């Protein structure tokens, strides 16, 4: 799965959101190094509406990763919101250290074996999950969407964001389709 296959508007949307995250991390790098445990990114769900002129809804979803119940409630809320807002793409950005549930990188021996991040180089990172409707897809069924998962490590030494790492979507998605 590749972002290159996504419609141009979706690619631009992803680059815009992740670019803002990178700017925030760069601007707060020194402060994060001094207070590493105190600097947390708010988990956000960014939505791209079908109408290019419409406002891009953004929802704080930090509580979604506190428990299975909160996770389920958030999934229902995001599905309802994305249908109501007629979105063509949803982008989740969640800092790994803030996730209590589901800890997909620890869930099973298989997932631990598939986890591609060097624990010696990165102490934390950002899960990025994109779900979008491919060009020409119709309907709101999960089968009409494509999901991609990436991980951006936060480098131990510098506090900077590392290079994107592709994740197995079936093993590491934080939210179902």
mmCIF file of N, CA, C and O in Angstrom, residues 45 47-50 57 59 75-90 131 133 140:
data_model
loop_
_atom_site.group_PDB
_atom_site.id
_atom_site.type_symbol
_atom_site.label_atom_id
_atom_site.label_comp_id
_atom_site.label_asym_id
_atom_site.label_seq_id
_atom_site.Cartn_x
_atom_site.Cartn_y
_atom_site.Cartn_z
ATOM 1 N N UNK A 45 -7.797 13.623 15.173
ATOM 2 C CA UNK A 45 -8.377 13.034 13.979
ATOM 3 C C UNK A 45 -8.690 14.196 13.040
ATOM 4 O O UNK A 45 -9.497 15.068 13.368
ATOM 5 N N UNK A 47 -10.036 15.426 9.299
ATOM 6 C CA UNK A 47 -10.944 14.919 8.273
ATOM 7 C C UNK A 47 -10.913 15.818 7.040
ATOM 8 O O UNK A 47 -10.902 17.036 7.162
ATOM 9 N N UNK A 48 -10.905 15.190 5.875
ATOM 10 C CA UNK A 48 -10.927 15.896 4.607
ATOM 11 C C UNK A 48 -12.309 15.707 3.988
ATOM 12 O O UNK A 48 -12.654 14.607 3.560
ATOM 13 N N UNK A 49 -13.130 16.785 3.923
ATOM 14 C CA UNK A 49 -14.458 16.647 3.338
ATOM 15 C C UNK A 49 -14.399 16.527 1.815
ATOM 16 O O UNK A 49 -13.434 16.951 1.185
ATOM 17 N N UNK A 50 -15.443 15.949 1.242
ATOM 18 C CA UNK A 50 -15.521 15.805 -0.212
ATOM 19 C C UNK A 50 -15.573 17.172 -0.885
ATOM 20 O O UNK A 50 -15.009 17.370 -1.958
ATOM 21 N N UNK A 57 -12.773 19.392 9.370
ATOM 22 C CA UNK A 57 -13.000 19.137 10.792
ATOM 23 C C UNK A 57 -11.793 18.449 11.431
ATOM 24 O O UNK A 57 -11.162 17.583 10.824
ATOM 25 N N UNK A 59 -10.733 16.767 15.295
ATOM 26 C CA UNK A 59 -11.291 16.355 16.576
ATOM 27 C C UNK A 59 -10.175 15.832 17.469
ATOM 28 O O UNK A 59 -9.393 14.976 17.046
ATOM 29 N N UNK A 75 -14.782 5.399 18.146
ATOM 30 C CA UNK A 75 -14.983 4.837 16.809
ATOM 31 C C UNK A 75 -16.382 5.190 16.303
ATOM 32 O O UNK A 75 -16.548 5.657 15.170
ATOM 33 N N UNK A 76 -17.379 4.984 17.148
ATOM 34 C CA UNK A 76 -18.761 5.306 16.749
ATOM 35 C C UNK A 76 -18.904 6.801 16.455
ATOM 36 O O UNK A 76 -19.533 7.188 15.458
ATOM 37 N N UNK A 77 -18.329 7.638 17.305
ATOM 38 C CA UNK A 77 -18.397 9.090 17.105
ATOM 39 C C UNK A 77 -17.727 9.505 15.788
ATOM 40 O O UNK A 77 -18.269 10.293 15.019
ATOM 41 N N UNK A 78 -16.526 8.960 15.511
ATOM 42 C CA UNK A 78 -15.820 9.327 14.290
ATOM 43 C C UNK A 78 -16.551 8.845 13.045
ATOM 44 O O UNK A 78 -16.594 9.555 12.034
ATOM 45 N N UNK A 79 -17.138 7.669 13.102
ATOM 46 C CA UNK A 79 -17.913 7.175 11.955
ATOM 47 C C UNK A 79 -19.103 8.096 11.691
ATOM 48 O O UNK A 79 -19.374 8.457 10.547
ATOM 49 N N UNK A 80 -19.809 8.455 12.752
ATOM 50 C CA UNK A 80 -20.966 9.339 12.606
ATOM 51 C C UNK A 80 -20.538 10.698 12.049
ATOM 52 O O UNK A 80 -21.149 11.221 11.118
ATOM 53 N N UNK A 81 -19.469 11.254 12.601
ATOM 54 C CA UNK A 81 -18.990 12.562 12.153
ATOM 55 C C UNK A 81 -18.528 12.515 10.705
ATOM 56 O O UNK A 81 -18.847 13.402 9.912
ATOM 57 N N UNK A 82 -17.798 11.476 10.331
ATOM 58 C CA UNK A 82 -17.293 11.401 8.956
ATOM 59 C C UNK A 82 -18.432 11.229 7.952
ATOM 60 O O UNK A 82 -18.373 11.783 6.859
ATOM 61 N N UNK A 83 -19.477 10.527 8.320
ATOM 62 C CA UNK A 83 -20.628 10.397 7.426
ATOM 63 C C UNK A 83 -21.386 11.715 7.334
ATOM 64 O O UNK A 83 -21.764 12.142 6.244
ATOM 65 N N UNK A 84 -21.590 12.349 8.471
ATOM 66 C CA UNK A 84 -22.322 13.627 8.505
ATOM 67 C C UNK A 84 -21.577 14.714 7.732
ATOM 68 O O UNK A 84 -22.183 15.523 7.037
ATOM 69 N N UNK A 85 -20.250 14.707 7.821
ATOM 70 C CA UNK A 85 -19.427 15.731 7.160
ATOM 71 C C UNK A 85 -19.040 15.334 5.728
ATOM 72 O O UNK A 85 -18.364 16.097 5.053
ATOM 73 N N UNK A 86 -19.441 14.148 5.284
ATOM 74 C CA UNK A 86 -19.133 13.658 3.929
ATOM 75 C C UNK A 86 -17.633 13.715 3.649
ATOM 76 O O UNK A 86 -17.189 14.299 2.668
ATOM 77 N N UNK A 87 -16.857 13.073 4.524
ATOM 78 C CA UNK A 87 -15.401 13.116 4.360
ATOM 79 C C UNK A 87 -14.924 12.039 3.396
ATOM 80 O O UNK A 87 -15.530 10.968 3.281
ATOM 81 N N UNK A 88 -13.833 12.345 2.710
ATOM 82 C CA UNK A 88 -13.222 11.376 1.796
ATOM 83 C C UNK A 88 -11.934 10.812 2.380
ATOM 84 O O UNK A 88 -11.401 9.835 1.864
ATOM 85 N N UNK A 89 -11.440 11.428 3.464
ATOM 86 C CA UNK A 89 -10.227 10.925 4.109
ATOM 87 C C UNK A 89 -10.245 11.273 5.588
ATOM 88 O O UNK A 89 -10.726 12.335 5.986
ATOM 89 N N UNK A 90 -9.730 10.345 6.388
ATOM 90 C CA UNK A 90 -9.578 10.540 7.830
ATOM 91 C C UNK A 90 -8.128 10.227 8.162
ATOM 92 O O UNK A 90 -7.601 9.185 7.760
ATOM 93 N N UNK A 131 -7.165 6.736 6.326
ATOM 94 C CA UNK A 131 -8.214 5.962 5.675
ATOM 95 C C UNK A 131 -8.848 6.886 4.653
ATOM 96 O O UNK A 131 -9.240 8.005 4.981
ATOM 97 N N UNK A 133 -11.061 7.189 0.602
ATOM 98 C CA UNK A 133 -11.805 6.576 -0.491
ATOM 99 C C UNK A 133 -10.998 6.769 -1.766
ATOM 100 O O UNK A 133 -10.704 7.901 -2.143
ATOM 101 N N UNK A 140 -20.317 4.216 1.672
ATOM 102 C CA UNK A 140 -19.651 4.409 2.956
ATOM 103 C C UNK A 140 -19.185 3.098 3.575
ATOM 104 O O UNK A 140 -18.727 3.067 4.695
#
